[in-house]
Amino acid sequence: MKIYGKEIKDYVNDLINEIRKVVDDKVVVAAISGGVDSAVASYLCWLAIGSNLKPVIIDTGFMREGEIDDTVKRFEEIGMHVEVIDASSLFYEALKNKKDAEEKRKIFREKFYEVLSEAVKNYNASYLVQGTIAPDWIETKGGIKTQHNVLVQIGIDPEKKFGFNLIEPIANLYKDQVRKVAEYIGIPKEIINRQPFPGPGLLIRCVGEFELEKLKALKNVTFLCEKYLQSINASQAFLAIFKKPRMATSNKIVEFLKETKRIIGIGGRGFKTYEFYELATGVKGDARAYGKLLGLYYKEYDAFLKHKDEIIQEFSRILPDYTRLLIMISDPRPAGKYAIALRAVVTKDFMTASVPDLDMELAQKIVDEILKDIRITHVYYDITPKPPATIEYE
Ligand code: XMP
């Protein structure tokens, strides 16, 4: 097993030696998130400098139910004690009613580093280690989206701005390489196999305007569906929440619907189109797109799912200012102010991704769980690959 032409053993040893050389006898704070990237970066530092490493996890308020406690327990198992810093009210306050995806990400990043620099000061540390990986900075630099943990690569000097230097041991690696290193150094399986969870967490899955109520509803349905989401055959499967969309049409939407009916071989009535209030991120060529979302309803929705690849091609051609197509998999009900999208993707490197087929029985179970929350009115399955969409909505 090789990484960039080196045996994994040598690759890891070189990394550890380099960390030792850079850090010397200084203190380093590690920002743990619960995911594999920050676990690998921190554990490499732990192997290099031992107790001079101070691992912390920030409770931003945007983690899933129980996630902080689980993470702390897993790190205890490998001998690392992680300090929890509760900063949720700080984050909620700063993000209240903010709508724009990039603005939300930037505020999140600002608060995140404010809290971390406090921790660095308290520990009298000189460095912060974080698990930045290649797609994070490639996409941030490319202007596709602001990853919460990318600073240096886009010209922010953390020393000047926050008072510490960064150590990013795995910034050249892609996800599959990170997993190989994780296995080699003995990171617990639950962490290695955990589906990627973005740094800004559920914030970027509360699409559009941030409200506490919206977050609470998303946390609840995510908790209710967790076991079903795990059993979807996907690299990543999660839920996102939106304001209930409105029925809408336009000449272009009519043209698209006509093409869709031709593709699935069903004509006639019973089709509905919905336009969402929010925008969602996508990629066009190498650039970032922030486009509209279209919801499509037909009672026998599996007809859409069977032909999803062809439908998406027509969607991108006819409606180029849209980044997402969502198929309603519930019956619309009048009550409730939010809609939920189920997002599932299959991918190796997370730079491109396809949408897996959805098992109808499983889909029904997920819908049933979600609709237990009376705040929800529609449930959709997002059938847009990356590109033209991104995996997350913001
Ligand atoms: P996108 O949405 O860019 O996602 O197609 C690609 C992968 O990256 C994850 N992701 C993030 N991870 N901080 C992270 O640590 C972030 O700000 C962030 N944004 C997206 C996403 O979940 C997917 O696995």
Tab-separated table of C-alpha atoms and ligand atoms in Angstrom:
chain	number	residue	atom	x	y	z
A	1	MET	CA	0.000	0.000	0.000
A	2	LYS	CA	1.664	3.232	-1.150
A	3	ILE	CA	0.920	6.932	-0.769
A	4	TYR	CA	2.490	9.300	-3.292
A	5	GLY	CA	5.053	6.635	-4.151
A	6	LYS	CA	6.066	5.951	-0.523
A	7	GLU	CA	5.290	2.878	1.560
A	8	ILE	CA	2.608	3.899	4.064
A	9	LYS	CA	4.960	3.133	6.971
A	10	ASP	CA	7.561	5.552	5.611
A	11	TYR	CA	4.957	8.154	4.686
A	12	VAL	CA	3.600	8.152	8.261
A	13	ASN	CA	7.055	8.122	9.878
A	14	ASP	CA	8.143	11.072	7.769
A	15	LEU	CA	5.017	12.994	8.783
A	16	ILE	CA	5.588	12.280	12.476
A	17	ASN	CA	9.256	13.337	12.279
A	18	GLU	CA	8.341	16.493	10.472
A	19	ILE	CA	5.733	17.403	13.105
A	20	ARG	CA	8.326	16.825	15.864
A	21	LYS	CA	10.827	19.027	14.077
A	22	VAL	CA	8.362	21.864	13.559
A	23	VAL	CA	6.769	21.773	17.023
A	24	ASP	CA	9.855	21.086	19.111
A	25	ASP	CA	8.803	21.372	22.785
A	26	LYS	CA	5.892	23.728	22.215
A	27	VAL	CA	2.258	23.078	23.084
A	28	VAL	CA	-0.245	22.283	20.319
A	29	VAL	CA	-4.046	22.464	20.461
A	30	ALA	CA	-5.912	19.954	18.283
A	31	ALA	CA	-9.357	20.790	16.932
A	32	ILE	CA	-11.286	17.509	16.900
A	33	SER	CA	-14.564	17.258	14.996
A	34	GLY	CA	-15.463	13.590	15.322
A	35	GLY	CA	-14.581	12.876	11.706
A	36	VAL	CA	-11.699	10.897	10.321
A	37	ASP	CA	-9.677	13.876	9.005
A	38	SER	CA	-9.225	15.689	12.302
A	39	ALA	CA	-8.757	12.346	14.086
A	40	VAL	CA	-5.855	11.385	11.825
A	41	ALA	CA	-4.226	14.820	11.959
A	42	SER	CA	-4.511	14.941	15.766
A	43	TYR	CA	-3.435	11.369	16.368
A	44	LEU	CA	-0.337	11.872	14.204
A	45	CYS	CA	0.552	14.823	16.445
A	46	TRP	CA	-0.197	12.754	19.515
A	47	LEU	CA	2.249	10.127	18.264
A	48	ALA	CA	4.787	12.873	17.600
A	49	ILE	CA	4.579	14.986	20.786
A	50	GLY	CA	2.428	13.087	23.342
A	51	SER	CA	0.973	15.142	26.167
A	52	ASN	CA	2.067	18.444	24.674
A	53	LEU	CA	-0.963	17.929	22.457
A	54	LYS	CA	-4.242	19.345	23.878
A	55	PRO	CA	-7.255	18.006	21.970
A	56	VAL	CA	-10.458	20.044	22.152
A	57	ILE	CA	-13.882	19.695	20.553
A	58	ILE	CA	-16.065	22.757	20.106
A	59	ASP	CA	-19.754	22.244	20.701
A	60	THR	CA	-21.022	24.640	18.051
A	61	GLY	CA	-24.617	23.534	18.566
A	62	PHE	CA	-24.650	22.201	14.989
A	63	MET	CA	-23.624	18.621	15.732
A	64	ARG	CA	-26.096	15.769	15.579
A	65	GLU	CA	-27.841	14.501	18.730
A	66	GLY	CA	-25.328	12.716	21.016
A	67	GLU	CA	-22.398	13.251	18.679
A	68	ILE	CA	-20.136	15.153	21.078
A	69	ASP	CA	-20.413	12.516	23.830
A	70	ASP	CA	-19.799	9.669	21.375
A	71	THR	CA	-16.717	11.375	20.007
A	72	VAL	CA	-15.243	12.044	23.443
A	73	LYS	CA	-15.759	8.356	24.361
A	74	ARG	CA	-14.048	7.087	21.204
A	75	PHE	CA	-10.988	9.218	21.801
A	76	GLU	CA	-10.802	8.037	25.428
A	77	GLU	CA	-10.535	4.509	23.969
A	78	ILE	CA	-7.315	5.430	22.178
A	79	GLY	CA	-5.916	7.291	25.165
A	80	MET	CA	-6.721	10.863	24.204
A	81	HIS	CA	-8.727	13.013	26.582
A	82	VAL	CA	-10.708	15.617	24.647
A	83	GLU	CA	-11.912	18.809	26.321
A	84	VAL	CA	-15.419	19.945	25.281
A	85	ILE	CA	-15.885	23.694	24.803
A	86	ASP	CA	-19.560	24.684	24.746
A	87	ALA	CA	-19.962	27.658	22.418
A	88	SER	CA	-23.413	26.992	20.973
A	89	SER	CA	-25.085	30.221	22.124
A	90	LEU	CA	-22.263	32.259	20.606
A	91	PHE	CA	-22.808	30.552	17.233
A	92	TYR	CA	-26.612	30.773	17.345
A	93	GLU	CA	-26.534	34.448	18.188
A	94	ALA	CA	-24.127	35.318	15.364
A	95	LEU	CA	-26.024	33.291	12.764
A	96	LYS	CA	-29.603	34.223	13.615
A	97	ASN	CA	-31.585	35.037	10.438
A	98	LYS	CA	-28.528	34.887	8.162
A	99	LYS	CA	-29.451	33.529	4.727
A	100	ASP	CA	-26.567	33.516	2.312
A	101	ALA	CA	-24.544	30.295	2.179
A	102	GLU	CA	-21.160	31.971	2.023
A	103	GLU	CA	-22.039	34.536	4.672
A	104	LYS	CA	-23.162	31.725	7.007
A	105	ARG	CA	-19.955	29.784	6.368
A	106	LYS	CA	-17.810	32.853	6.955
A	107	ILE	CA	-19.550	33.730	10.228
A	108	PHE	CA	-19.182	30.117	11.325
A	109	ARG	CA	-15.477	30.178	10.496
A	110	GLU	CA	-14.998	33.488	12.325
A	111	LYS	CA	-16.652	32.182	15.499
A	112	PHE	CA	-14.906	28.842	15.224
A	113	TYR	CA	-11.475	30.441	15.225
A	114	GLU	CA	-12.428	32.968	17.880
A	115	VAL	CA	-13.255	30.089	20.218
A	116	LEU	CA	-10.164	28.152	19.191
A	117	SER	CA	-7.825	31.080	19.720
A	118	GLU	CA	-9.234	31.421	23.240
A	119	ALA	CA	-8.357	27.749	23.799
A	120	VAL	CA	-4.890	28.247	22.349
A	121	LYS	CA	-4.330	31.183	24.729
A	122	ASN	CA	-5.626	29.234	27.712
A	123	TYR	CA	-3.243	26.365	27.010
A	124	ASN	CA	-0.407	28.767	26.224
A	125	ALA	CA	-0.031	26.908	22.940
A	126	SER	CA	1.853	27.962	19.810
A	127	TYR	CA	0.137	25.803	17.216
A	128	LEU	CA	-3.226	24.532	16.187
A	129	VAL	CA	-3.424	21.218	14.353
A	130	GLN	CA	-6.344	20.624	12.061
A	131	GLY	CA	-7.436	17.982	9.590
A	132	THR	CA	-7.583	20.010	6.389
A	133	ILE	CA	-7.477	17.691	3.365
A	134	ALA	CA	-6.908	18.400	-0.318
A	135	PRO	CA	-10.508	18.935	-1.532
A	136	ASP	CA	-11.104	21.451	1.313
A	137	TRP	CA	-8.552	23.940	0.118
A	138	ILE	CA	-8.859	23.166	-3.575
A	139	GLU	CA	-12.566	24.031	-3.460
A	140	THR	CA	-12.140	27.018	-1.160
A	141	LYS	CA	-9.332	28.402	-3.279
A	142	GLY	CA	-11.359	27.740	-6.412
A	143	GLY	CA	-14.147	29.853	-4.903
A	144	ILE	CA	-16.596	26.942	-4.878
A	145	LYS	CA	-17.288	27.169	-1.164
A	146	THR	CA	-15.627	28.414	1.974
A	147	GLN	CA	-14.577	25.410	4.016
A	148	HIS	CA	-14.566	26.347	7.653
A	149	ASN	CA	-10.990	25.181	8.180
A	150	VAL	CA	-9.130	26.753	5.280
A	151	LEU	CA	-7.076	29.831	6.038
A	152	VAL	CA	-3.475	29.852	4.853
A	153	GLN	CA	-4.263	28.574	1.377
A	154	ILE	CA	-6.476	31.589	0.753
A	155	GLY	CA	-4.105	34.147	2.199
A	156	ILE	CA	-5.360	34.462	5.801
A	157	ASP	CA	-2.384	34.610	8.166
A	158	PRO	CA	-3.607	32.778	11.298
A	159	GLU	CA	-0.683	34.063	13.363
A	160	LYS	CA	-1.660	37.657	12.672
A	161	LYS	CA	-5.387	37.145	12.813
A	162	PHE	CA	-5.762	34.566	15.589
A	163	GLY	CA	-2.372	34.326	17.309
A	164	PHE	CA	-1.300	30.806	16.350
A	165	ASN	CA	0.295	28.884	13.502
A	166	LEU	CA	-1.339	25.960	11.828
A	167	ILE	CA	-0.160	22.402	11.425
A	168	GLU	CA	-1.998	20.565	8.664
A	169	PRO	CA	-0.302	17.185	8.355
A	170	ILE	CA	-2.733	15.703	5.832
A	171	ALA	CA	-3.424	18.724	3.630
A	172	ASN	CA	-2.109	16.891	0.568
A	173	LEU	CA	-4.253	13.804	0.988
A	174	TYR	CA	-7.608	12.828	-0.468
A	175	LYS	CA	-10.242	11.016	1.569
A	176	ASP	CA	-9.345	7.484	0.490
A	177	GLN	CA	-5.691	8.120	1.354
A	178	VAL	CA	-6.691	9.554	4.741
A	179	ARG	CA	-8.646	6.384	5.480
A	180	LYS	CA	-5.598	4.253	4.636
A	181	VAL	CA	-3.429	6.252	7.033
A	182	ALA	CA	-6.183	6.051	9.685
A	183	GLU	CA	-6.265	2.267	9.508
A	184	TYR	CA	-2.500	2.057	9.633
A	185	ILE	CA	-2.141	4.204	12.769
A	186	GLY	CA	-5.058	2.503	14.575
A	187	ILE	CA	-7.898	5.023	14.602
A	188	PRO	CA	-11.130	3.309	15.841
A	189	LYS	CA	-13.277	1.795	13.084
A	190	GLU	CA	-16.336	3.874	14.089
A	191	ILE	CA	-14.384	7.022	13.324
A	192	ILE	CA	-12.891	5.708	10.075
A	193	ASN	CA	-16.237	4.503	8.798
A	194	ARG	CA	-18.212	7.489	9.949
A	195	GLN	CA	-19.717	9.240	6.976
A	196	PRO	CA	-18.122	12.614	6.358
A	197	PHE	CA	-19.791	15.378	8.330
A	198	PRO	CA	-18.951	18.949	7.350
A	199	GLY	CA	-17.257	21.248	9.845
A	200	PRO	CA	-20.166	23.723	9.924
A	201	GLY	CA	-22.355	20.656	10.541
A	202	LEU	CA	-26.108	21.022	10.437
A	203	LEU	CA	-25.787	24.756	9.777
A	204	ILE	CA	-25.220	24.140	6.060
A	205	ARG	CA	-28.066	21.604	6.043
A	206	CYS	CA	-30.450	24.238	7.462
A	207	VAL	CA	-30.566	25.656	3.973
A	208	GLY	CA	-31.159	29.403	3.641
A	209	GLU	CA	-32.260	31.463	6.616
A	210	PHE	CA	-31.008	30.116	9.901
A	211	GLU	CA	-33.624	29.804	12.642
A	212	LEU	CA	-33.350	27.779	15.819
A	213	GLU	CA	-36.713	26.111	15.165
A	214	LYS	CA	-35.503	24.906	11.763
A	215	LEU	CA	-32.359	23.453	13.331
A	216	LYS	CA	-34.387	21.709	16.042
A	217	ALA	CA	-36.650	20.105	13.429
A	218	LEU	CA	-33.634	18.968	11.403
A	219	LYS	CA	-31.926	17.518	14.486
A	220	ASN	CA	-35.088	15.663	15.361
A	221	VAL	CA	-35.684	14.085	11.941
A	222	THR	CA	-31.977	13.283	11.560
A	223	PHE	CA	-32.133	11.471	14.896
A	224	LEU	CA	-35.340	9.625	13.921
A	225	CYS	CA	-33.864	8.456	10.608
A	226	GLU	CA	-30.266	7.783	11.630
A	227	LYS	CA	-30.413	3.990	11.333
A	228	TYR	CA	-32.158	4.116	7.958
A	229	LEU	CA	-29.709	6.682	6.607
A	230	GLN	CA	-26.858	4.369	7.603
A	231	SER	CA	-28.410	1.515	5.693
A	232	ILE	CA	-28.639	3.379	2.381
A	233	ASN	CA	-25.858	2.112	0.187
A	234	ALA	CA	-24.057	5.456	-0.090
A	235	SER	CA	-20.794	7.211	0.736
A	236	GLN	CA	-22.848	9.882	2.429
A	237	ALA	CA	-26.573	10.082	3.186
A	238	PHE	CA	-28.167	12.880	5.166
A	239	LEU	CA	-31.166	15.159	5.516
A	240	ALA	CA	-31.431	18.885	4.891
A	241	ILE	CA	-34.258	21.271	5.741
A	242	PHE	CA	-35.918	24.059	3.745
A	243	LYS	CA	-38.876	26.362	4.027
A	244	LYS	CA	-41.928	24.670	2.474
A	245	PRO	CA	-41.591	25.456	-1.261
A	246	ARG	CA	-44.351	27.020	-3.333
A	247	MET	CA	-46.013	25.560	-6.427
A	248	ALA	CA	-44.594	27.379	-9.405
A	249	THR	CA	-44.135	27.158	-13.110
A	250	SER	CA	-42.567	29.019	-16.041
A	251	ASN	CA	-42.163	28.392	-19.765
A	252	LYS	CA	-38.856	26.664	-19.138
A	253	ILE	CA	-40.294	24.517	-16.352
A	254	VAL	CA	-43.153	23.507	-18.653
A	255	GLU	CA	-40.630	22.567	-21.339
A	256	PHE	CA	-38.641	20.529	-18.843
A	257	LEU	CA	-41.763	18.787	-17.564
A	258	LYS	CA	-42.709	17.890	-21.138
A	259	GLU	CA	-39.285	16.312	-21.696
A	260	THR	CA	-39.535	14.477	-18.382
A	261	LYS	CA	-42.919	13.020	-19.313
A	262	ARG	CA	-41.493	11.889	-22.641
A	263	ILE	CA	-38.546	10.195	-20.891
A	264	ILE	CA	-40.660	8.333	-18.349
A	265	GLY	CA	-43.352	7.536	-20.909
A	266	ILE	CA	-46.213	8.906	-18.827
A	267	GLY	CA	-48.323	11.784	-20.085
A	268	GLY	CA	-51.323	13.546	-18.686
A	269	ARG	CA	-52.005	15.223	-15.380
A	270	GLY	CA	-51.031	14.742	-11.768
A	271	PHE	CA	-47.623	16.368	-12.094
A	272	LYS	CA	-46.692	19.315	-9.872
A	273	THR	CA	-43.632	21.529	-9.807
A	274	TYR	CA	-42.393	23.414	-6.778
A	275	GLU	CA	-39.874	26.180	-6.532
A	276	PHE	CA	-37.848	26.543	-3.345
A	277	TYR	CA	-37.215	29.878	-1.633
A	278	GLU	CA	-33.570	29.025	-1.003
A	279	LEU	CA	-30.579	28.770	-3.319
A	280	ALA	CA	-28.076	25.925	-3.209
A	281	THR	CA	-24.450	25.577	-4.230
A	282	GLY	CA	-23.255	23.724	-7.273
A	283	VAL	CA	-20.251	23.516	-9.557
A	284	LYS	CA	-20.117	24.655	-13.132
A	285	GLY	CA	-16.843	23.887	-14.841
A	286	ASP	CA	-14.366	24.872	-12.147
A	287	ALA	CA	-16.487	27.644	-10.730
A	288	ARG	CA	-19.040	27.878	-7.977
A	289	ALA	CA	-22.685	28.193	-8.872
A	290	TYR	CA	-25.455	29.277	-6.500
A	291	GLY	CA	-28.661	28.225	-8.163
A	292	LYS	CA	-32.333	27.513	-7.711
A	293	LEU	CA	-33.985	24.271	-6.631
A	294	LEU	CA	-36.895	22.626	-8.372
A	295	GLY	CA	-39.204	20.079	-6.751
A	296	LEU	CA	-41.108	17.597	-8.883
A	297	TYR	CA	-44.178	15.645	-7.785
A	298	TYR	CA	-45.945	12.705	-9.353
A	299	LYS	CA	-47.676	10.072	-7.270
A	300	GLU	CA	-45.709	7.165	-8.788
A	301	TYR	CA	-42.421	8.887	-8.232
A	302	ASP	CA	-40.331	5.778	-8.900
A	303	ALA	CA	-40.914	6.504	-12.605
A	304	PHE	CA	-38.632	9.549	-12.152
A	305	LEU	CA	-36.067	7.629	-10.155
A	306	LYS	CA	-35.752	4.914	-12.795
A	307	HIS	CA	-34.788	7.501	-15.398
A	308	LYS	CA	-32.967	9.948	-13.169
A	309	ASP	CA	-29.770	10.201	-15.231
A	310	GLU	CA	-31.598	11.095	-18.430
A	311	ILE	CA	-33.887	13.507	-16.576
A	312	ILE	CA	-30.924	15.311	-15.018
A	313	GLN	CA	-29.324	15.798	-18.421
A	314	GLU	CA	-32.443	17.528	-19.698
A	315	PHE	CA	-32.727	19.477	-16.439
A	316	SER	CA	-29.213	20.929	-16.817
A	317	ARG	CA	-29.817	21.691	-20.478
A	318	ILE	CA	-33.213	23.371	-20.126
A	319	LEU	CA	-32.814	24.983	-16.695
A	320	PRO	CA	-29.140	25.984	-16.424
A	321	ASP	CA	-29.709	28.424	-13.563
A	322	TYR	CA	-30.919	25.597	-11.308
A	323	THR	CA	-28.446	23.465	-9.342
A	324	ARG	CA	-30.846	20.836	-7.946
A	325	LEU	CA	-33.733	18.650	-8.871
A	326	LEU	CA	-35.654	17.105	-6.000
A	327	ILE	CA	-38.267	14.403	-6.393
A	328	MET	CA	-41.064	14.431	-3.850
A	329	ILE	CA	-41.286	11.022	-2.193
A	330	SER	CA	-44.135	11.824	0.203
A	331	ASP	CA	-47.623	13.028	-0.495
A	332	PRO	CA	-47.772	16.773	0.068
A	333	ARG	CA	-49.711	17.630	3.211
A	334	PRO	CA	-51.039	21.055	4.002
A	335	ALA	CA	-49.740	21.398	7.565
A	336	GLY	CA	-46.132	22.057	8.457
A	337	LYS	CA	-43.746	24.812	7.499
A	338	TYR	CA	-40.657	22.901	6.424
A	339	ALA	CA	-39.599	20.482	3.695
A	340	ILE	CA	-36.899	17.848	4.065
A	341	ALA	CA	-34.553	16.605	1.352
A	342	LEU	CA	-32.855	13.253	1.552
A	343	ARG	CA	-29.419	13.563	-0.014
A	344	ALA	CA	-27.391	10.451	-0.808
A	345	VAL	CA	-24.272	10.189	-2.923
A	346	VAL	CA	-21.777	7.600	-4.036
A	347	THR	CA	-18.268	8.903	-4.508
A	348	LYS	CA	-14.643	7.998	-4.151
A	349	ASP	CA	-12.907	11.343	-3.955
A	350	PHE	CA	-15.848	13.669	-3.117
A	351	MET	CA	-14.909	15.902	-6.056
A	352	THR	CA	-17.571	14.234	-8.216
A	353	ALA	CA	-20.467	12.113	-7.010
A	354	SER	CA	-23.430	10.156	-8.332
A	355	VAL	CA	-26.827	9.504	-6.781
A	356	PRO	CA	-27.624	5.896	-5.829
A	357	ASP	CA	-30.915	4.174	-6.596
A	358	LEU	CA	-33.321	4.363	-3.715
A	359	ASP	CA	-34.901	1.248	-2.254
A	360	MET	CA	-38.616	2.012	-2.172
A	361	GLU	CA	-39.310	0.224	1.103
A	362	LEU	CA	-36.477	2.042	2.811
A	363	ALA	CA	-37.669	5.333	1.306
A	364	GLN	CA	-41.125	4.751	2.766
A	365	LYS	CA	-39.676	4.087	6.217
A	366	ILE	CA	-37.681	7.290	6.044
A	367	VAL	CA	-40.717	9.289	4.930
A	368	ASP	CA	-42.816	7.811	7.744
A	369	GLU	CA	-40.202	8.741	10.335
A	370	ILE	CA	-39.811	12.265	8.994
A	371	LEU	CA	-43.541	12.942	8.880
A	372	LYS	CA	-43.800	12.070	12.575
A	373	ASP	CA	-42.495	15.599	13.021
A	374	ILE	CA	-45.531	17.776	12.406
A	375	ARG	CA	-43.350	20.701	11.354
A	376	ILE	CA	-42.568	18.870	8.089
A	377	THR	CA	-44.815	18.981	5.062
A	378	HIS	CA	-42.859	17.559	2.068
A	379	VAL	CA	-40.078	14.974	1.762
A	380	TYR	CA	-37.860	14.894	-1.335
A	381	TYR	CA	-35.070	12.762	-2.754
A	382	ASP	CA	-32.363	14.861	-4.413
A	383	ILE	CA	-31.364	13.233	-7.707
A	384	THR	CA	-28.676	15.743	-8.750
A	385	PRO	CA	-25.119	14.424	-9.128
A	386	LYS	CA	-21.967	16.488	-8.496
A	387	PRO	CA	-21.600	18.344	-10.855
A	388	PRO	CA	-23.881	20.240	-11.422
A	389	ALA	CA	-24.700	20.130	-7.668
A	390	THR	CA	-22.291	19.894	-4.767
A	391	ILE	CA	-22.839	17.226	-2.130
A	392	GLU	CA	-23.939	19.665	0.584
A	393	TYR	CA	-26.489	22.414	-0.163
A	394	GLU	CA	-24.364	25.343	0.949
B	1	XMP	P1	-19.344	19.413	-1.312
B	1	XMP	O1	-20.607	19.930	-0.725
B	1	XMP	O2	-18.292	20.478	-1.458
B	1	XMP	O3	-18.778	18.370	-0.262
B	1	XMP	O4	-19.547	18.666	-2.585
B	1	XMP	C1	-17.659	17.559	-0.451
B	1	XMP	C2	-17.393	16.835	0.859
B	1	XMP	O5	-16.883	17.761	1.828
B	1	XMP	C3	-17.760	17.830	2.935
B	1	XMP	N1	-17.793	19.240	3.329
B	1	XMP	C4	-17.085	19.771	4.336
B	1	XMP	N2	-16.226	19.220	5.204
B	1	XMP	N3	-15.882	21.323	6.227
B	1	XMP	C5	-15.647	19.996	6.156
B	1	XMP	O6	-14.891	19.510	6.986
B	1	XMP	C6	-16.727	21.970	5.377
B	1	XMP	O7	-16.908	23.175	5.450
B	1	XMP	C7	-17.357	21.131	4.376
B	1	XMP	N4	-18.219	21.401	3.373
B	1	XMP	C8	-18.471	20.218	2.740
B	1	XMP	C9	-19.092	17.301	2.453
B	1	XMP	O8	-19.891	16.809	3.512
B	1	XMP	C10	-18.635	16.239	1.480
B	1	XMP	O9	-18.261	15.065	2.143
